[in-house]
Amino acid sequence: MRPGGWMEALGGFPRGLEDDLLARTRSRRLDFLAFSSCFPVAPGPVRRMDPAPSAVRLTVREAIHTLSSSDDCGLILHTLRFLKRYLGETEDPALPEEQEEFATVHFSAFLRCLVRKLSPVWLELSPDGQLEELWDSFFLKGPADQAFLVLMEALEGTAGPSFCLMKMAQLLANFLSQRRVAALMEEQCRPQKKPGFPLLQETLLSKVVGLPDHLGNRLQQDNLALFYPQNYFPLLGEEVVRVLQGIVDALRGGLDCSVSFVSRVLGKICIQGRQKEILDVLVPQLTALTQGSCLWQRVCWRLMEQVPDRTMEAVLTGLIEAATGRPEVLSRLLGNLVVKSKKAQFVMTQKLLFLQYQHKTRMLQSLLGYLAMDSQRRPLLVQALKELLQTWGSSSAVRHAPLAQQQYLSAAILICLAHLREPELRDSQDELLASMMAGVKCHLDSSLPTVRRLGMIVAEVISSRIHCEGPALKFQYEDDELSRELLALATPRTEGSSPIEAGGPSPAPTASETLAKTMDDGVKSANGSVPQAGPQGSDSDRDSDDEFIPYDMSGDKELKSNKAPLYVRDCLEVLTSSEDMECWEAALRALEGLVYRSPEATLEVSVELAKVLLHLEERTYVSGFEGLRRRALVAVVVTDPVRVAEYLISQFYALNYSLRQRLDILDVLTLSAQELSRPGHLKRSPQQVSCGSGAPVLATSQPDHTAGSGWRAVVEERIRSKTRRFSKGFPWRELLSSPNEFNSVAGYFFFPLIRHFDRPLVTFDLLGDDQLVLGRLTHTLGALMYLAVNTTVVVSMGKALLEFVWALRFHADIYVRRGLLSAVSSILLSVPAERLLGDLCDELLEARSWLADVAEKDVDEDCREQAVRALLLLERLKDRLPPLSH
Amino acid sequence: MEPLIADASFWPECFGCCNNVTGDCTLPGMAVPVPQPPPDPQFVLRGTQSAVNALHFCRGAQAQGCPLLFSGCQRGLVHIWSLQTRRAVATLDGHGGQSVTWLQMLPQSPQLLSQGRDLRLCLWDLAEGRNAVVDAVCLESVGFCRSSVLAEGQARWLLAVPGKGSDEVQILEMPSKTSVCTLKPEADAKPGMPMCLRLWQAQSSPHLLLLAGYEDGSVALWDVCGRKVCSRVSCHEEPVMGLDFDSQKARGVSGSAGKALAVWSLDGQQALQARSSHQLPNPGISDVTIRPDRKILATAGWDHRVRVFHWRTMKPLAVLDFHSASVHCVAFATDGLLAAGSKDQRISIWSLYQRV
């Protein structure tokens, strides 16, 4: 092929190429029987060996001459009708060899001539439309590939909008709706020996697939609905089914066919992102057709195998999506493609399992179900499970992969496990167990609760499957939607519709039985205290139970003995030394109220009390122990903020505390700061205490009827109704205003806490293993910053916090980064704008570029979102900020 | 006497809404609804300034137009509360500062009986705004046993009071104060002190009967005329603290210092039979009362709670958790209003399962 030959091919069949084709046709070998039986051309080429131009050539040349020079309608019609003989459609067709010659050599040149002649005036030569009909028929009846190419070429070359353009678009629409594309593709499926055939196919391929784009560009506003992608590709899907039907018929007739062109069309459409349009048509039809037909299945398998590697991923993804929830359909359509094609294997066992985590779990189920359905594919499933577990168990993946991907991986593992049977797992038991152990460790190390829970769930399921003997691994985690969904994936599903059929009739009676039983029980228990209900029931005053609906009695618990101490000091003593557990519990419950009620007494023992509470252990089961202890500690801190906060922070950085205690300290500091900064907290506390001891039900259920507010409202309403006002402003309510109690102590909370984070102890290394505490510390600092709004120390706090953030900005742990981002946001919210710009300008600029980086590149969605929020807060200051220097 | 009317603490206790608490939730035929949260008291009477030991609603003709509630307290005072103004209209002081343990209105005349720990049982005349002691009976028992009265419309009425001996019950004919008989258990029975009494006469029979709960946890039915125990049923482990009897259904209920609420019945041969026992989460029932329409019953618990049960089925209906100390007494008005008096010096008034 000459360089640039494809350009000519794209432009149709220019002269040189036609001759070239002709020359090669002559040397065509005839050993391909199947082909020759389709195309009876036997003696032709031999005769055309002589150099004299054939009769066909002369006729065509003459016809072209007539068309281009004559305006005589009768002559033109006659010429066209004469040529039509070569298409074999008339009652007096030309000789087969002449037809063949016309089709291969002269047809496209003649069509181009027709296109050139096209104009409204020319068509009007025959007012009865005969000419137009003849003109159309050449395109619609002649060889489809050439007609299509000429038509597309003409559409490309015609300036629009014009009559010719619209006429040809209309013709193309007819071409499509008369199913000529099927003919075109079917032609390409026959064994071809034509020279330049690959080039032709390539051109056809790009024109067929790119039709909507070409036409859209060409016709702009005047585009026809048929050429819209959403209409065109489904049509193409229908055509593909028709072609495949033709191929199946041909194969039944003993003819050889190739589906590679169809595969390429399919691939090209899919890689252009039109999977959904075509496969939504194709898959249901193929599903129906392949049911029970081996031939159809083989054609389908072949179709998929012939898809070029480049487009394999797009096709497979689309296919699996279209067949979601039906692995048996996938199995029918794909066969053992995954074993035969390296690319398909890569896509299905690597890309879709590990990387394309945006897909739904149902798709994973059908993919893995497909792998599990055939014995040849099952080794791949085992292999996939091993690799999945390896990734799941790698600490780097746990640390750096996005959460969604980790969930996807976990779901894939659980589905694999559900499909695999005991013997298959046993072979690789050790390997799986090792990966699981490593994985559990790094998942439980994570500071994100979701990751920890994923680790627990997956580990539970794996251990129950591969390690049946011995006690089952059981973690304590809260049952939520995620865990239920994942556990549901892990239960092996029985094949096909058997569960429905088996479960259909039988559960119904059992359900009604149990219902009846429970109702009986209910009646029995209602009458339980009166065994002889019969005579009772006949009482004249038998009342219906409907009017006696029980109230909620869930609060009816055993009354704790009233041993609660009445003084803070007594409480302290009981908590430290009492052996009486009831007394101890009562003291713990009473402590918060006592502290709020007697601040003076608390001040005397505050640090001691904090120490006791910090070290308090749950000696006996007390419901809500953690909350009680935390609230009591908060009360102590609120009462004596400076000393207790100082003590707690010194303990935070001391040796020999558990993680739990350190986290508690941070929580308590945050909550106390919140309490202190709340407006009017001092007024609120005693009221809360009195509610707690008095009538909590009243306090909660009727907040509006409490002390005196009722009559005040009535009085005010009366005054308002009797008062005449000349102007009505916006009704404003006097807000309770009080100084921020946190103002004077914020520094005591903040600075000691931020000071020592980079000094590791033997047992406590914030920058090392204790990243969970570090994460919580960053969140706490952010919260303290936020609560210190309107205080005087806020600027220096902001400065210190920004430096802290800067030092840790590339921390590997997601939870820490989230904390840092929230800290930045709270700085932006708390520090007044003018101070931000005046004192913290440089730091802010640095933070800004970091935020932009995080917003773009962070693996964690939450981090990205928080960074964007912080950037938006920064945007508010943007007008006054100098531009970002690159 | 203190100016109770001026007690400012009274105002906040009027917890608004006097509407029917149960009214809107009881749509018959609905699927099992989410249980409503326990109701709040309709209002609370405060100002006794000591533990409330006895409550009694003014019944019958006297109550027409102005419903009254009597309460007896630890300080020996009897307060008369108007349920309309929700204030004390009068205070009776007749027990020398000793606790008042029992209050009962006589059905025919506007006369109130009050029993105090000063070993006196006073009869007050409340007609036309008077409040004077017109008569008094000296008791000989220092126990906590509440008396019982039977007045079926005659001019003379009977009174059962704890007797001189620690296990005796004395029946007096009033107003002559003549002793009818003394009911003394047989020597080998040893039931301990009587804890609560209930005089009762079946409509059809002339027999005068007395139900008595004893210290050993048994309930005995005495035939007063025969001076013998007809039947005895041991239904509690702990002393019986309170009982009530539904004479139409011939069924009674008793509460004790233990955790059980016992239901027993009386058959045609005047034999008591234990029917069922209902376990409570916390021990101690100081009073049991069946509503006059015999639909529900209420118990006063040492666990600060008033419990409401359906009388026919004994199905628990509500746990009223308002008081902050032991509830000592519960009483029902004829219109169904429930009052509970507690050691925390408050009287809570509830409106439960009332027909409008």
Short mmCIF file of C-alpha atoms in Angstrom, two decimals, chain A residues 525-533 535-537 539-553 555-560 562 693-695 697-698 701-702 705-708, chain B residues 15 17 21-22 25-26 28-29 33 35-41 249 251 259 275-276 281-282 294-296 302-305 307 310 312-319 321-322 352-353 355:
data_model
loop_
_atom_site.label_atom_id
_atom_site.label_comp_id
_atom_site.label_asym_id
_atom_site.label_seq_id
_atom_site.Cartn_x
_atom_site.Cartn_y
_atom_site.Cartn_z
CA SER A 525 -50.23 -13.51 79.09
CA ALA A 526 -52.95 -10.92 79.21
CA ASN A 527 -55.10 -13.33 81.14
CA GLY A 528 -52.14 -14.93 82.80
CA SER A 529 -53.07 -13.78 86.24
CA VAL A 530 -56.60 -15.07 85.86
CA PRO A 531 -56.54 -18.70 84.77
CA GLN A 532 -60.31 -19.05 84.84
CA ALA A 533 -60.98 -16.32 82.41
CA PRO A 535 -66.52 -17.17 84.06
CA GLN A 536 -64.93 -13.77 84.37
CA GLY A 537 -65.60 -13.06 80.75
CA ASP A 539 -69.55 -10.78 83.60
CA SER A 540 -72.17 -8.27 82.76
CA ASP A 541 -69.72 -5.46 82.93
CA ARG A 542 -67.29 -7.05 80.56
CA ASP A 543 -65.29 -4.20 79.16
CA SER A 544 -63.38 -4.11 75.99
CA ASP A 545 -59.68 -3.87 76.42
CA ASP A 546 -59.49 -1.27 73.73
CA GLU A 547 -59.96 1.56 76.14
CA PHE A 548 -57.15 0.32 78.33
CA ILE A 549 -54.11 0.72 76.20
CA PRO A 550 -51.02 0.44 78.33
CA TYR A 551 -48.66 3.35 78.54
CA ASP A 552 -44.99 2.93 77.92
CA MET A 553 -43.59 1.10 80.92
CA GLY A 555 -38.84 3.03 82.48
CA ASP A 556 -40.11 0.68 85.14
CA LYS A 557 -36.80 -0.59 86.43
CA GLU A 558 -35.62 -1.76 89.76
CA LEU A 559 -35.20 1.19 92.02
CA LYS A 560 -31.64 1.76 93.08
CA ASN A 562 -31.02 5.62 97.83
CA SER A 693 -33.75 15.10 90.67
CA GLY A 694 -37.32 16.24 90.40
CA ALA A 695 -39.52 15.31 87.52
CA VAL A 697 -40.65 13.58 82.54
CA LEU A 698 -42.23 16.90 83.11
CA SER A 701 -42.48 16.62 77.86
CA GLN A 702 -43.82 20.01 78.74
CA HIS A 705 -45.61 24.98 80.69
CA THR A 706 -42.82 25.44 83.14
CA ALA A 707 -42.56 28.09 85.72
CA GLY A 708 -44.41 31.20 85.00
CA PHE B 15 -49.40 21.58 84.90
CA CYS B 17 -53.78 20.79 80.18
CA VAL B 21 -54.92 12.37 78.73
CA THR B 22 -56.05 9.15 77.17
CA CYS B 25 -54.81 7.69 71.60
CA THR B 26 -57.52 5.11 71.96
CA PRO B 28 -60.22 0.97 68.56
CA GLY B 29 -59.18 -1.54 65.97
CA PRO B 33 -49.55 1.33 68.45
CA PRO B 35 -46.96 2.90 73.54
CA GLN B 36 -47.52 6.41 74.68
CA PRO B 37 -45.11 7.85 77.16
CA PRO B 38 -46.44 7.65 80.71
CA PRO B 39 -48.78 10.51 81.51
CA ASP B 40 -48.02 13.45 83.70
CA PRO B 41 -50.09 14.33 86.75
CA LYS B 249 -66.88 -10.06 91.58
CA ARG B 251 -62.45 -10.88 94.24
CA LYS B 259 -42.55 -7.88 95.60
CA ARG B 275 -55.93 -16.73 92.21
CA SER B 276 -52.75 -15.22 90.99
CA PRO B 281 -39.83 -4.98 90.07
CA ASN B 282 -39.47 -3.36 93.46
CA ARG B 294 -64.07 -1.70 89.24
CA LYS B 295 -62.19 -1.25 85.96
CA ILE B 296 -58.72 -0.50 87.17
CA TRP B 302 -42.40 2.19 98.21
CA ASP B 303 -40.44 2.59 94.98
CA HIS B 304 -41.99 6.08 94.57
CA ARG B 305 -44.26 4.82 91.82
CA ARG B 307 -48.87 1.41 89.35
CA HIS B 310 -56.53 -3.53 84.66
CA ARG B 312 -60.19 -7.90 85.36
CA THR B 313 -57.03 -9.11 83.64
CA MET B 314 -54.42 -7.65 85.97
CA LYS B 315 -52.64 -6.38 82.90
CA PRO B 316 -50.21 -3.60 83.88
CA LEU B 317 -51.38 -0.36 82.32
CA ALA B 318 -49.17 2.40 83.60
CA VAL B 319 -46.36 3.20 85.95
CA ASP B 321 -43.25 7.90 88.19
CA PHE B 322 -43.59 11.33 89.67
CA LEU B 352 -56.33 8.03 83.68
CA TYR B 353 -58.66 5.96 81.51
CA ARG B 355 -64.61 8.26 80.14
#
